[in-house]
Structures are given as C-alpha cells and as structure tokens.
Coordinates of C-alpha atoms in Angstrom, one line a residue:
M1 CA 0.0 0.0 0.0
I2 CA 1.3 3.5 -0.8
I3 CA -0.3 6.4 1.0
S4 CA 2.6 8.7 0.6
S5 CA 4.0 7.8 -2.8
G6 CA 7.6 7.2 -3.4
R7 CA 10.4 5.5 -1.5
V8 CA 11.8 8.8 -0.1
K9 CA 8.5 9.7 1.5
I10 CA 8.1 6.2 3.0
R11 CA 11.6 6.4 4.5
S12 CA 10.8 9.9 5.8
A13 CA 7.7 8.5 7.5
V14 CA 9.7 5.8 9.2
L15 CA 12.3 8.5 10.2
M16 CA 9.6 10.5 12.0
F17 CA 8.4 7.5 13.9
A18 CA 12.0 6.5 14.8
V19 CA 12.5 9.9 16.4
A20 CA 9.3 9.5 18.3
V21 CA 10.3 6.1 19.6
L22 CA 13.8 6.8 20.8
A23 CA 13.8 10.5 21.6
L24 CA 10.8 10.0 23.9
A25 CA 12.3 7.0 25.6
G26 CA 14.8 8.9 27.7
T27 CA 18.1 7.6 28.9
L28 CA 17.8 3.9 29.6
T29 CA 20.1 1.7 31.6
A30 CA 21.5 -1.2 29.6
V31 CA 21.0 -4.6 31.3
A32 CA 21.9 -8.1 30.3
R33 CA 19.7 -10.3 28.2
S34 CA 17.6 -12.8 30.3
T35 CA 14.1 -13.9 30.4
T36 CA 12.2 -12.4 33.3
A37 CA 8.9 -12.1 35.0
N38 CA 7.7 -8.9 36.7
A39 CA 5.7 -8.9 39.8
A40 CA 2.5 -7.7 38.3
A41 CA -0.1 -10.4 37.6
G42 CA 0.1 -11.7 34.1
D43 CA 3.2 -9.5 33.4
V44 CA 5.3 -12.3 31.8
V45 CA 8.2 -11.5 29.6
A46 CA 9.4 -14.5 27.7
L47 CA 11.7 -15.2 24.7
A48 CA 12.1 -18.7 23.2
G49 CA 15.8 -18.2 22.7
V50 CA 15.6 -19.7 19.3
E51 CA 14.1 -18.5 16.0
D52 CA 11.5 -21.3 15.9
D53 CA 10.8 -23.1 19.1
G54 CA 8.3 -25.5 17.5
A55 CA 10.5 -26.7 14.7
D56 CA 10.4 -30.3 16.0
C57 CA 6.6 -30.4 16.1
A58 CA 4.9 -33.0 13.8
I59 CA 2.5 -31.2 11.5
S60 CA 0.1 -32.8 9.0
P61 CA -2.1 -30.1 7.3
P62 CA -5.2 -31.4 5.6
G63 CA -5.4 -31.2 1.8
S64 CA -8.3 -28.7 1.9
F65 CA -10.1 -26.4 4.3
P66 CA -13.8 -25.5 4.4
S67 CA -14.8 -21.9 3.7
N68 CA -15.5 -19.9 6.8
S69 CA -16.6 -16.3 7.1
R70 CA -15.6 -16.3 10.8
L71 CA -12.1 -16.1 12.1
P72 CA -10.5 -19.6 12.5
D73 CA -10.2 -20.8 16.1
P74 CA -6.6 -20.3 17.2
F75 CA -7.1 -22.9 20.0
T76 CA -8.2 -25.8 17.8
K77 CA -5.5 -28.0 16.3
L78 CA -5.5 -29.3 12.8
N79 CA -6.8 -32.6 14.0
G80 CA -9.9 -30.9 15.4
Q81 CA -8.9 -31.1 19.1
R82 CA -8.7 -28.0 21.3
I83 CA -5.6 -27.4 23.3
T84 CA -6.0 -27.7 27.0
S85 CA -2.7 -26.6 28.5
K86 CA -0.3 -23.7 28.0
S87 CA 2.4 -26.2 26.9
D88 CA 0.1 -27.2 24.0
W89 CA 0.5 -23.8 22.5
R90 CA 4.1 -24.5 21.3
C91 CA 3.0 -27.0 18.7
R92 CA -0.3 -25.3 18.0
R93 CA 1.7 -22.2 17.2
A94 CA 3.9 -24.4 14.9
E95 CA 0.7 -25.5 13.0
I96 CA -0.3 -21.8 12.5
R97 CA 3.2 -21.0 11.3
E98 CA 3.0 -23.8 8.7
L99 CA -0.3 -22.5 7.4
A100 CA 1.0 -19.0 7.3
E101 CA 4.0 -20.1 5.2
R102 CA 2.0 -22.3 2.9
H103 CA -0.9 -20.0 2.2
V104 CA 0.2 -16.4 3.0
Y105 CA 3.9 -15.5 3.0
G106 CA 5.8 -18.4 1.4
D107 CA 8.5 -20.4 3.1
K108 CA 10.9 -19.0 5.6
P109 CA 13.9 -21.4 5.4
A110 CA 15.6 -22.4 8.6
K111 CA 18.9 -20.9 9.5
P112 CA 21.3 -21.4 6.5
S113 CA 24.3 -23.8 6.8
S114 CA 26.6 -20.8 7.3
V115 CA 25.9 -17.4 8.7
T116 CA 28.9 -15.3 9.5
G117 CA 29.4 -11.6 10.0
T118 CA 30.7 -8.8 12.2
V119 CA 29.3 -6.3 14.7
S120 CA 31.0 -3.0 15.2
S121 CA 30.0 0.3 16.7
S122 CA 28.9 1.5 13.2
N123 CA 28.0 -1.6 11.1
I124 CA 26.8 -5.1 11.0
T125 CA 27.8 -7.4 8.1
V126 CA 25.9 -10.5 7.2
N127 CA 27.3 -13.3 5.0
V128 CA 25.2 -16.3 4.2
T129 CA 26.1 -19.5 2.4
H130 CA 23.6 -22.4 1.7
N131 CA 23.6 -25.2 -0.8
G132 CA 26.4 -23.7 -2.8
R133 CA 24.9 -20.2 -3.0
S134 CA 26.0 -17.1 -1.1
S135 CA 24.8 -13.6 -0.5
S136 CA 25.7 -10.7 1.8
F137 CA 24.2 -7.5 3.1
S138 CA 24.9 -5.0 5.8
A139 CA 23.1 -2.7 8.2
G140 CA 24.2 0.5 9.9
V141 CA 24.6 0.7 13.7
Q142 CA 24.4 3.8 15.9
L143 CA 25.3 3.4 19.6
P144 CA 24.3 5.6 22.5
S145 CA 26.9 6.9 25.0
G146 CA 27.8 4.8 27.9
T147 CA 29.1 1.3 28.3
G148 CA 27.6 -1.6 26.3
P149 CA 26.6 -4.1 25.3
F150 CA 23.3 -2.4 24.3
P151 CA 19.9 -3.7 23.3
A152 CA 18.9 -2.7 19.8
V153 CA 15.9 -1.8 17.6
V154 CA 15.9 -2.9 14.0
V155 CA 14.2 -0.2 12.0
Y156 CA 13.0 -0.9 8.5
G157 CA 14.1 1.9 6.2
G158 CA 16.8 3.2 8.5
F159 CA 17.1 6.2 10.9
G160 CA 19.1 8.5 8.6
A161 CA 21.1 11.0 10.6
D162 CA 19.3 10.7 13.9
T163 CA 22.2 9.3 15.8
A164 CA 21.8 11.8 18.6
A165 CA 18.2 10.7 19.3
I166 CA 19.2 7.1 19.4
R167 CA 22.1 7.7 21.8
A168 CA 19.9 9.7 24.1
A169 CA 17.5 6.7 24.4
G170 CA 20.2 4.4 25.6
A171 CA 19.5 1.8 22.9
A172 CA 21.4 1.0 19.7
V173 CA 19.7 1.4 16.4
I174 CA 20.1 -1.0 13.5
S175 CA 19.3 0.7 10.2
F176 CA 18.0 -2.1 8.0
D177 CA 17.4 -1.6 4.3
P178 CA 14.9 -4.4 3.4
Y179 CA 15.4 -3.7 -0.3
A180 CA 18.9 -5.2 -0.1
V181 CA 17.3 -8.5 0.9
G182 CA 14.1 -8.3 -1.2
R183 CA 13.8 -5.6 -3.9
E184 CA 10.5 -4.0 -4.7
G185 CA 9.5 -3.3 -8.3
T186 CA 10.4 -6.9 -9.5
P187 CA 8.0 -9.4 -11.0
R188 CA 7.1 -12.5 -9.1
N189 CA 9.1 -14.7 -11.5
N190 CA 12.3 -12.7 -11.2
K191 CA 12.6 -11.5 -7.6
Q192 CA 15.9 -9.9 -6.6
G193 CA 17.9 -9.4 -3.4
A194 CA 20.0 -11.3 -1.0
F195 CA 17.3 -13.8 -0.1
Y196 CA 16.6 -14.7 -3.7
S197 CA 20.3 -14.9 -4.5
V198 CA 20.3 -17.9 -2.1
Y199 CA 16.9 -19.4 -2.7
G200 CA 16.2 -18.5 -6.3
N201 CA 14.5 -15.6 -8.1
T202 CA 11.4 -17.7 -8.8
S203 CA 10.9 -18.6 -5.1
G204 CA 7.3 -18.4 -4.0
T205 CA 8.3 -16.6 -0.9
G206 CA 7.1 -13.0 -0.9
L207 CA 9.1 -9.9 0.1
L208 CA 7.7 -9.6 3.6
M209 CA 9.0 -13.0 4.5
A210 CA 12.3 -12.4 2.7
W211 CA 12.7 -9.2 4.8
A212 CA 11.9 -11.1 8.0
W213 CA 14.6 -13.7 7.0
G214 CA 17.1 -10.8 6.8
V215 CA 16.2 -9.6 10.3
S216 CA 16.7 -13.2 11.6
R217 CA 20.2 -13.3 10.0
I218 CA 21.1 -10.0 11.7
I219 CA 20.1 -11.5 15.0
D220 CA 22.2 -14.6 14.2
V221 CA 25.3 -12.4 13.8
I222 CA 24.5 -10.5 17.0
E223 CA 24.2 -13.7 18.9
A224 CA 27.5 -15.1 17.6
S225 CA 29.4 -11.8 18.2
G226 CA 29.8 -12.5 21.9
G227 CA 27.8 -9.6 23.2
T228 CA 30.6 -7.1 23.3
V229 CA 28.8 -4.3 21.3
L230 CA 25.2 -5.4 21.1
R231 CA 23.3 -8.0 23.1
A232 CA 20.5 -10.0 21.6
D233 CA 17.6 -8.0 23.1
V234 CA 16.2 -7.0 19.8
G235 CA 13.0 -5.1 18.8
V236 CA 11.8 -4.4 15.3
T237 CA 9.6 -1.6 13.9
G238 CA 8.5 0.2 10.8
C239 CA 5.7 2.1 9.3
S240 CA 3.4 1.5 6.3
R241 CA 4.9 -1.2 4.1
F242 CA 7.7 -1.4 6.6
G243 CA 5.1 -1.9 9.2
K244 CA 4.0 -5.0 7.3
G245 CA 7.6 -6.1 7.3
A246 CA 8.2 -5.4 11.0
F247 CA 5.0 -7.4 11.9
A248 CA 6.2 -10.4 9.8
A249 CA 9.7 -10.3 11.4
G250 CA 8.2 -10.4 14.9
V251 CA 5.7 -13.2 14.0
F252 CA 8.3 -15.5 12.5
D253 CA 11.3 -15.1 14.9
Q254 CA 10.7 -15.8 18.6
R255 CA 14.0 -14.1 19.5
V256 CA 12.4 -10.7 18.8
G257 CA 11.5 -9.3 22.2
L258 CA 9.3 -6.3 21.0
T259 CA 7.4 -6.0 17.8
M260 CA 6.1 -2.6 16.9
P261 CA 4.2 -2.4 13.5
I262 CA 2.8 1.0 12.7
E263 CA -0.1 1.7 10.3
S264 CA 0.7 -1.5 8.4
G265 CA -2.5 -1.8 6.4
T266 CA -3.5 -4.7 4.1
A267 CA -0.9 -7.5 4.2
G268 CA 0.0 -6.3 7.7
V269 CA -2.2 -6.6 10.8
P270 CA -5.8 -6.1 9.4
I271 CA -7.8 -9.4 9.2
Y272 CA -8.2 -10.5 5.5
R273 CA -11.9 -11.3 6.0
G274 CA -12.6 -7.7 7.2
V275 CA -10.7 -5.8 4.5
P276 CA -13.4 -5.9 1.8
G277 CA -16.2 -4.7 4.0
E278 CA -14.2 -1.8 5.5
G279 CA -13.1 -0.2 2.3
A280 CA -9.4 -0.8 2.9
Q281 CA -6.9 -1.5 0.2
S282 CA -8.2 -4.7 -1.4
L283 CA -6.3 -8.0 -1.1
S284 CA -5.9 -8.2 -4.8
S285 CA -4.5 -4.6 -4.9
A286 CA -2.0 -5.4 -2.2
Y287 CA -1.0 -8.6 -3.9
G288 CA -0.4 -6.9 -7.2
E289 CA 1.2 -3.7 -6.0
Q290 CA 4.4 -5.5 -4.9
P291 CA 5.2 -9.1 -4.3
W292 CA 4.7 -8.6 -0.6
F293 CA 2.5 -11.7 -0.1
G294 CA 3.8 -15.1 -1.1
D295 CA 2.7 -16.4 -4.5
A296 CA 0.2 -18.9 -3.0
F297 CA -1.9 -16.1 -1.5
S298 CA -3.3 -15.4 -5.0
S299 CA -5.9 -18.1 -4.3
Y300 CA -7.4 -15.9 -1.6
T301 CA -7.3 -12.4 -2.9
G302 CA -10.9 -12.6 -4.0
N303 CA -12.0 -15.2 -1.4
P304 CA -10.6 -14.5 2.0
N305 CA -13.2 -16.8 3.6
G306 CA -11.4 -19.7 1.9
A307 CA -8.1 -18.9 3.7
P308 CA -7.3 -21.4 6.5
I309 CA -5.7 -18.6 8.5
D310 CA -6.2 -15.0 9.4
T311 CA -4.1 -12.3 11.0
H312 CA -5.5 -12.7 14.5
Q313 CA -3.5 -16.0 14.6
L314 CA -0.4 -14.2 13.4
V315 CA -0.8 -11.7 16.3
A316 CA -1.2 -14.8 18.6
M317 CA 2.1 -16.2 17.2
V318 CA 3.9 -13.3 18.8
A319 CA 2.6 -14.3 22.3
P320 CA 3.8 -14.0 25.0
R321 CA 6.4 -11.6 23.7
G322 CA 5.9 -7.8 23.6
L323 CA 3.6 -6.5 20.9
L324 CA 2.7 -2.8 20.4
I325 CA 0.4 -2.2 17.4
L326 CA 0.0 1.5 16.5
D327 CA -2.6 2.4 14.1
N328 CA -4.4 5.3 12.3
P329 CA -8.2 5.4 12.4
H330 CA -8.5 8.3 10.0
I331 CA -7.4 6.5 6.9
A332 CA -9.9 3.8 6.0
N333 CA -7.5 2.5 3.3
L334 CA -5.3 1.2 6.1
G335 CA -8.1 -1.0 7.5
P336 CA -7.8 0.1 11.1
R337 CA -11.1 -1.6 12.2
S338 CA -9.9 -4.8 10.7
A339 CA -6.6 -4.4 12.5
S340 CA -8.3 -3.8 15.8
V341 CA -10.3 -7.1 15.3
A342 CA -7.0 -8.9 14.7
A343 CA -5.6 -7.4 17.9
L344 CA -8.7 -8.4 19.9
G345 CA -8.6 -11.9 18.5
G346 CA -4.8 -12.4 19.2
A347 CA -5.2 -10.9 22.6
E348 CA -7.4 -13.9 23.6
V349 CA -4.4 -16.1 23.1
Y350 CA -2.2 -13.7 25.1
K351 CA -4.8 -13.9 28.0
A352 CA -5.0 -17.7 27.9
L353 CA -1.2 -17.9 28.2
G354 CA -1.3 -15.5 31.2
A355 CA 0.4 -12.7 29.2
G356 CA -2.5 -10.4 28.6
A357 CA -0.4 -7.4 29.8
N358 CA 2.1 -7.9 26.9
I359 CA -0.1 -6.8 24.0
T360 CA -1.2 -3.2 23.2
Y361 CA -3.3 -1.9 20.3
H362 CA -3.6 1.9 20.1
S363 CA -5.5 3.8 17.4
N364 CA -7.1 6.5 19.6
V365 CA -5.2 9.4 18.0
S366 CA -6.3 12.8 16.8
D367 CA -3.8 13.4 14.0
G368 CA -4.7 11.6 10.8
T369 CA -1.4 12.2 9.0
H370 CA 0.2 8.9 7.8
C371 CA 3.1 7.9 10.0
A372 CA 3.1 11.1 12.0
N373 CA 4.5 11.6 15.5
R374 CA 1.7 11.2 18.0
S375 CA 1.7 12.3 21.7
E376 CA -0.9 9.6 22.5
W377 CA 1.6 6.9 21.8
R378 CA 4.5 8.3 23.8
S379 CA 4.0 6.4 27.1
H380 CA 3.4 3.1 25.4
I381 CA 6.5 3.5 23.2
T382 CA 8.7 4.5 26.2
Q383 CA 7.5 1.8 28.6
T384 CA 7.5 -1.1 26.2
I385 CA 11.1 -0.4 25.1
Q386 CA 12.1 -0.2 28.8
K387 CA 10.2 -3.4 29.6
Y388 CA 11.1 -5.7 26.7
L389 CA 14.5 -4.5 25.6
V390 CA 16.1 -2.5 28.4
R391 CA 14.4 -4.8 31.0
T392 CA 14.2 -2.3 33.7
G393 CA 10.6 -1.0 33.4
S394 CA 7.0 -2.3 33.4
H395 CA 4.0 -1.8 31.2
T396 CA 0.5 -3.0 31.2
G397 CA -1.0 -3.5 27.7
T398 CA -4.3 -2.0 26.7
I399 CA -6.6 -2.0 23.7
A400 CA -7.5 1.7 22.9
M401 CA -9.6 2.0 19.7
H402 CA -10.8 5.2 18.1
S403 CA -14.6 5.6 17.8
K404 CA -14.1 5.8 14.0
A405 CA -12.5 2.3 13.9
T406 CA -13.8 0.2 16.7
G407 CA -13.7 -3.5 16.0
N408 CA -16.1 -6.1 17.6
L409 CA -14.6 -9.5 18.0
S410 CA -18.0 -11.1 18.8
Q411 CA -19.1 -10.5 15.2
W412 CA -16.1 -12.4 13.9
R413 CA -15.8 -15.5 16.1
D414 CA -17.8 -18.5 16.9
W415 CA -15.3 -19.9 19.4
T416 CA -14.6 -19.3 23.0
T417 CA -11.3 -18.8 24.9
P418 CA -10.4 -21.8 27.0
T419 CA -8.8 -21.7 30.5
L420 CA -5.4 -23.4 29.8
S421 CA -3.7 -25.4 32.6
D422 CA -0.2 -24.9 33.7
G423 CA 1.3 -28.1 32.4
P424 CA 5.0 -28.8 31.8
T425 CA 6.3 -28.2 28.3
S426 CA 7.6 -31.4 26.8
T427 CA 10.8 -31.5 24.8
T428 CA 11.3 -33.9 22.0
S429 CA 14.6 -35.2 20.6
T430 CA 14.7 -35.0 16.8
T431 CA 17.3 -35.3 14.1
T432 CA 16.9 -33.9 10.6
T433 CA 19.5 -34.5 7.9
T434 CA 19.5 -32.8 4.5
T435 CA 22.0 -33.8 1.9
T436 CA 22.2 -31.6 -1.2
T437 CA 24.7 -31.6 -4.1
T438 CA 24.8 -28.7 -6.5
G439 CA 27.1 -29.0 -9.4
D440 CA 30.6 -29.6 -8.1
T441 CA 29.8 -28.3 -4.6
T442 CA 30.7 -30.4 -1.7
T443 CA 27.7 -32.1 -0.1
T444 CA 26.5 -30.2 3.0
T445 CA 24.6 -31.9 5.8
T446 CA 22.6 -29.9 8.4
T447 CA 21.4 -31.6 11.5
T448 CA 19.3 -30.2 14.3
T449 CA 19.0 -32.1 17.5
T450 CA 17.3 -31.2 20.7
T451 CA 17.6 -33.0 24.0
T452 CA 16.6 -32.2 27.5
S453 CA 17.5 -33.3 31.0
Q454 CA 15.7 -32.0 34.1
Q455 CA 17.1 -31.6 37.6
P456 CA 14.1 -31.6 40.1
G457 CA 13.6 -28.1 41.5
G458 CA 16.6 -26.8 39.6
C459 CA 16.8 -26.3 35.9
T460 CA 16.5 -27.8 32.4
A461 CA 19.2 -27.6 29.7
T462 CA 18.2 -28.0 26.1
V463 CA 20.7 -28.0 23.2
S464 CA 19.9 -27.3 19.5
L465 CA 22.5 -28.0 16.9
N466 CA 23.2 -26.6 13.5
Q467 CA 25.6 -29.2 12.1
W468 CA 27.6 -29.1 8.9
T469 CA 30.5 -31.1 7.5
G470 CA 33.4 -30.6 9.9
G471 CA 31.7 -28.4 12.5
F472 CA 28.6 -27.2 14.3
V473 CA 27.0 -24.4 16.4
A474 CA 25.3 -25.4 19.6
T475 CA 22.6 -23.1 21.2
V476 CA 21.8 -24.1 24.8
K477 CA 18.7 -22.9 26.6
V478 CA 18.7 -23.0 30.4
T479 CA 15.2 -23.0 31.9
A480 CA 14.6 -22.5 35.6
G481 CA 12.4 -25.0 37.5
S482 CA 9.9 -24.2 40.2
T483 CA 12.2 -21.7 41.9
P484 CA 14.4 -18.9 40.5
L485 CA 18.0 -19.5 39.6
N486 CA 20.8 -17.4 41.1
G487 CA 23.4 -19.2 39.0
W488 CA 23.6 -22.3 37.0
T489 CA 26.0 -25.0 35.6
V490 CA 25.4 -27.0 32.5
A491 CA 27.5 -30.2 32.1
M492 CA 28.0 -31.6 28.6
T493 CA 30.4 -34.2 27.2
L494 CA 31.5 -33.4 23.6
P495 CA 31.9 -36.4 21.3
S496 CA 35.5 -37.6 20.5
G497 CA 37.2 -35.2 18.1
A498 CA 34.9 -32.2 18.8
T499 CA 36.7 -29.0 20.0
I500 CA 35.1 -25.7 21.0
T501 CA 36.6 -22.8 19.1
N502 CA 34.3 -20.0 20.3
A503 CA 31.6 -19.4 22.9
W504 CA 29.3 -16.6 24.0
N505 CA 27.3 -15.6 27.0
V506 CA 29.0 -18.3 29.1
N507 CA 32.2 -19.4 31.0
R508 CA 33.6 -22.9 30.3
S509 CA 36.0 -25.3 32.0
G510 CA 37.6 -26.6 28.8
N511 CA 37.2 -27.1 25.0
T512 CA 37.0 -30.9 24.7
G513 CA 35.6 -33.9 26.4
A514 CA 33.6 -33.3 29.6
V515 CA 33.0 -29.5 29.7
E516 CA 31.2 -27.5 32.4
F517 CA 29.5 -24.3 31.3
T518 CA 28.6 -21.7 34.0
N519 CA 26.7 -18.4 33.8
V520 CA 28.4 -15.1 33.3
S521 CA 27.5 -12.1 35.4
F522 CA 24.4 -11.0 33.5
N523 CA 22.5 -14.2 32.9
G524 CA 22.8 -16.1 36.1
N525 CA 19.5 -14.9 37.6
V526 CA 16.6 -16.6 35.9
A527 CA 13.0 -16.3 37.2
A528 CA 11.0 -19.5 37.9
G529 CA 9.9 -21.1 34.7
Q530 CA 11.8 -18.7 32.5
S531 CA 14.9 -19.1 30.3
T532 CA 18.2 -17.7 29.1
E533 CA 20.6 -19.1 26.6
F534 CA 24.2 -19.3 25.5
G535 CA 26.0 -20.9 22.6
Y536 CA 29.3 -22.1 21.2
Q537 CA 30.9 -23.1 17.9
A538 CA 33.0 -26.3 17.6
T539 CA 34.8 -28.5 15.1
G540 CA 33.8 -32.1 14.6
S541 CA 30.3 -33.5 15.3
G542 CA 28.0 -32.6 18.2
S543 CA 25.6 -35.5 17.6
G544 CA 24.4 -37.3 20.7
M545 CA 25.3 -34.7 23.4
T546 CA 22.9 -34.7 26.4
P547 CA 23.2 -31.7 28.7
T548 CA 22.5 -31.7 32.4
C549 CA 21.7 -28.6 34.4
A550 CA 22.2 -27.8 38.1
A551 CA 21.5 -24.7 40.1
R552 CA 24.5 -23.1 41.8

C-alpha cells in the first residue's frame, strides 16, 4: 500500500516514527539479556531463545479447508482437538506457522548452513552460504553513549542522521534496508535481493518473509558476536509497508522481544476477512502492488473466507512476547477496524497464556497524517522499550480503539477462549538430515538435534545443533524450574574429536571432552519457569550430546 507515494516519502515517515520512539524514551540503563517475569499479575516477559521453538513439532495439514466467514479458532488443532494446557501452545503455534507459510507468506527457510558476519559500533555485516549459493548485506549501527553491550531496535528503512536521538535513548539502532534483501519493483518470476540470491529468483516466498529472514540473519550475527557491542535483546519496527515487514519479522522469529508495527495496512495486521467490508486496500491490490505476499496467496485475494488462517492468529504467534500495534483510524484504506479485530482476537491467546499485559493496540489518536508523531503513543513506546528491551521497566498492555474504527470481535468469532492449565512443556529429541549436491559443490549436511535433562527443583538444559561437515554451532537454553536460579551450571560431554573454538554468554571449563558451562554475570538470575541461553561453535560433530543442568 502506498499512502505517501515514493520511496523517499516512505523512508521519511519511518524516520519521523523513529525519532518519536527513541527521543521519547529517555536515557535507559542497559542490562543483560535474560528472560524475566515482573511482579504484576500476568506480566510475563518470555523469549524462546531460538528462531522457531516449534521446529520439532509434527504437523500434517489437511489437503483442503472449508470456507469460513468467521475467524478460525486459534485454540483448535488441525486434528480438530482443542488445546488444554499452556504447553500445548508451542506445537499449536507451529501449526499456524505452517499454514501462514504455505498460504500467505511463502516459506521462511531455517537458518542457513553458514551465517557469519561482524558487529561493530557502526556496522553489521551478514554473510550467508547455503547449498552452494551465497549472499551478503549490511546494516548501519548507531550506539548511545555509555558502556555496552546495548539492546537494539531494527528499524526498517533506516534512521538517517538521527544518531543523537538514538544515543539519548540508551539503545542502539540497526538501520535495516529491506530492499537489499528483497527488492520491490520486481516481477514474481524474477525476484531480486540477498534472499533470492540464495533461494532462487522464482521462489514463491514474498518480500515480507524475505525481509523477515534478513532480520533473523542479523540476530544470528549479533548472537554469535559474543555480546561485546550489542546484546540479543532485539526489537523491530517500521511504518506503512515497513510496518507490514516489521510485523512479519516479529511473528516468525521468537527471539524478537518487542514487535512494533505502525499503520501496516493490508498485508499487515488487518484481518483478511474484514478488509473488503471496511473499504481498505483490497487484497488483490496489495497482492499486485508489490510481491509482498507469497505467491500462494493469489488463491485468496478474491476469497478471504477460503483462507485457513487470518491475522489474529499471526498476532497470537507473537505471544507471549511484547507486541505494540500502533494504528491510524482516520485513513480507511489502512483497515484500522480490521486491525483492531486482529488485535482483539490475538489478545485472547495472550490472555489464555497468562500474558495479557504484553499486548497493546492503540489507534485512539487525533492526527490523521500517515506515519506522524503522536503524543498519544508516547508512554506506550517508552514503557515497552524499557520493559522488553532494556528490561528495567514495566508496562500493562491496553486496547485503545478510536470511535471511527472500533472492532467487535464477537461479530467475527464462533469460538470461546479456554482456560489453559499450567502443564509442563515437553521437549522432543529429533534429528533432521538434509543432503544436497549442486554441481561440483561439496555435499552439505545440516542436522538439528534437541535433548533435555531435568534436575528436580533446579533447571532444564536444552541443546539445539546446527551441524555441517566438519563443525557445528550449539545453542543451549537454560530454563529454571519451580524456583528462581541465582546461578547455574550445565555439564555436557563433547563427542570424540569435537573441539570448542568460540563461545558466547558463558564461561567454560575446557574445550574438549567433559565440559562445564557456567553463567556469566548478566545471565545467572533466571526467574522460575523462565529461560536464558548461551552458545558455542566447535569443530567435529555434536551428535548425541545430552546436557544436564544444576542450580549453583
């Protein structure tokens, strides 16, 4: 959707919002990345620690779906059974993700076999290699004064020259040019950019998912950098088309702590089923304007009732992480009423997970200018940045709709919100091997394995592997049991021939054989039931490792 025509005007709109976000936030104190829970009831702050926490879930979508004018039930699994516990949401979310990729956005591939790069005080470089194809892109970095590492906000379209405003806020800014990853103005059979250089210019994946993939690769590089400049407390934001992109980035990467889409319009937050009746930009117009949607969405541009998914479920996929949706009720073309319905529907999942305080929808503003600075948003912007990225503040989410664009969820659903029990989350061990030969390229094997060992009353350690020929990266998630952790130790025996070459967010006793990993100063305190994570890179094979965790 183009409200202000031209790339320069769109970037200027994002620039104005960026100033509002960070200039209003004040000087924030940088704290270390960890998953926490504030004292307020329902005020849960949780990160999965991995891009896709449900990658091991078994999913079998049916071949067809019945037409439905109401919003699909986010609590009902593909087999027709409703979830009953909070732990069930992990694999239910994975089902929704699969539908979103197949029918709306196109595939978001898992982390490529090689992602390398650098993080400096002024720049992030990203180099990707997968199946014999490579691509690179970069993003600008602007740091505040003080001592890092700093949390960061990825801003679609960049911040321009507003380095002073960013420094005053106490958070780093990552200026992300999405067009370097997926270029607009290209036909669907000849898409261009870093994503399509790796996965092919005829890929059915649309630009919004390609841009989200770029944000995920930036986070990969930050995580692997060791946390000396930036730490992996990452938010993402953008306005208009970049609001669509920011929304997708937060939906499809569970490491994003705060998602802030602004006036995203059709292909963003508004429900597909509501767009035609509201007079918003039509689905066919949004599909044709740019290849934002995946190619498969063409089946639904004239028949949204046939879609097996709608955007309230995408909102729910962000749960229980921070979500701040900012909207404009004065431009019907943006679909603000449909966006409010999406927020209301997704908020039901937030509530069921005990995280109702973590979602805010705000369209009750007086200024109708597209992507303008608005005083009504200031406290929400400031407080959510402090809570989810700086991790020193608190914020209680609200739904504040303007009278011009007030959605009514009861008109759109025929399902109720269940009371989910507090059951333990199960962890499944899986191994996936992919062998690909392209021309004379050496065969590459990628293996992902997850195993868990629980120490009663202490903590759980889970390891996820990205394995290739001759080496691997291990990401280890430490989860507290029924009581908070004030320090932890993870023991793990590396297979014969495996040697650690680099590690981040952890101390270690050695590089081979039986290795003990202990927390560093900033990630030892973990609230009950919450998680933090560390990682390391090693030569050889990591297959078969079983971590054990103990409180210190």
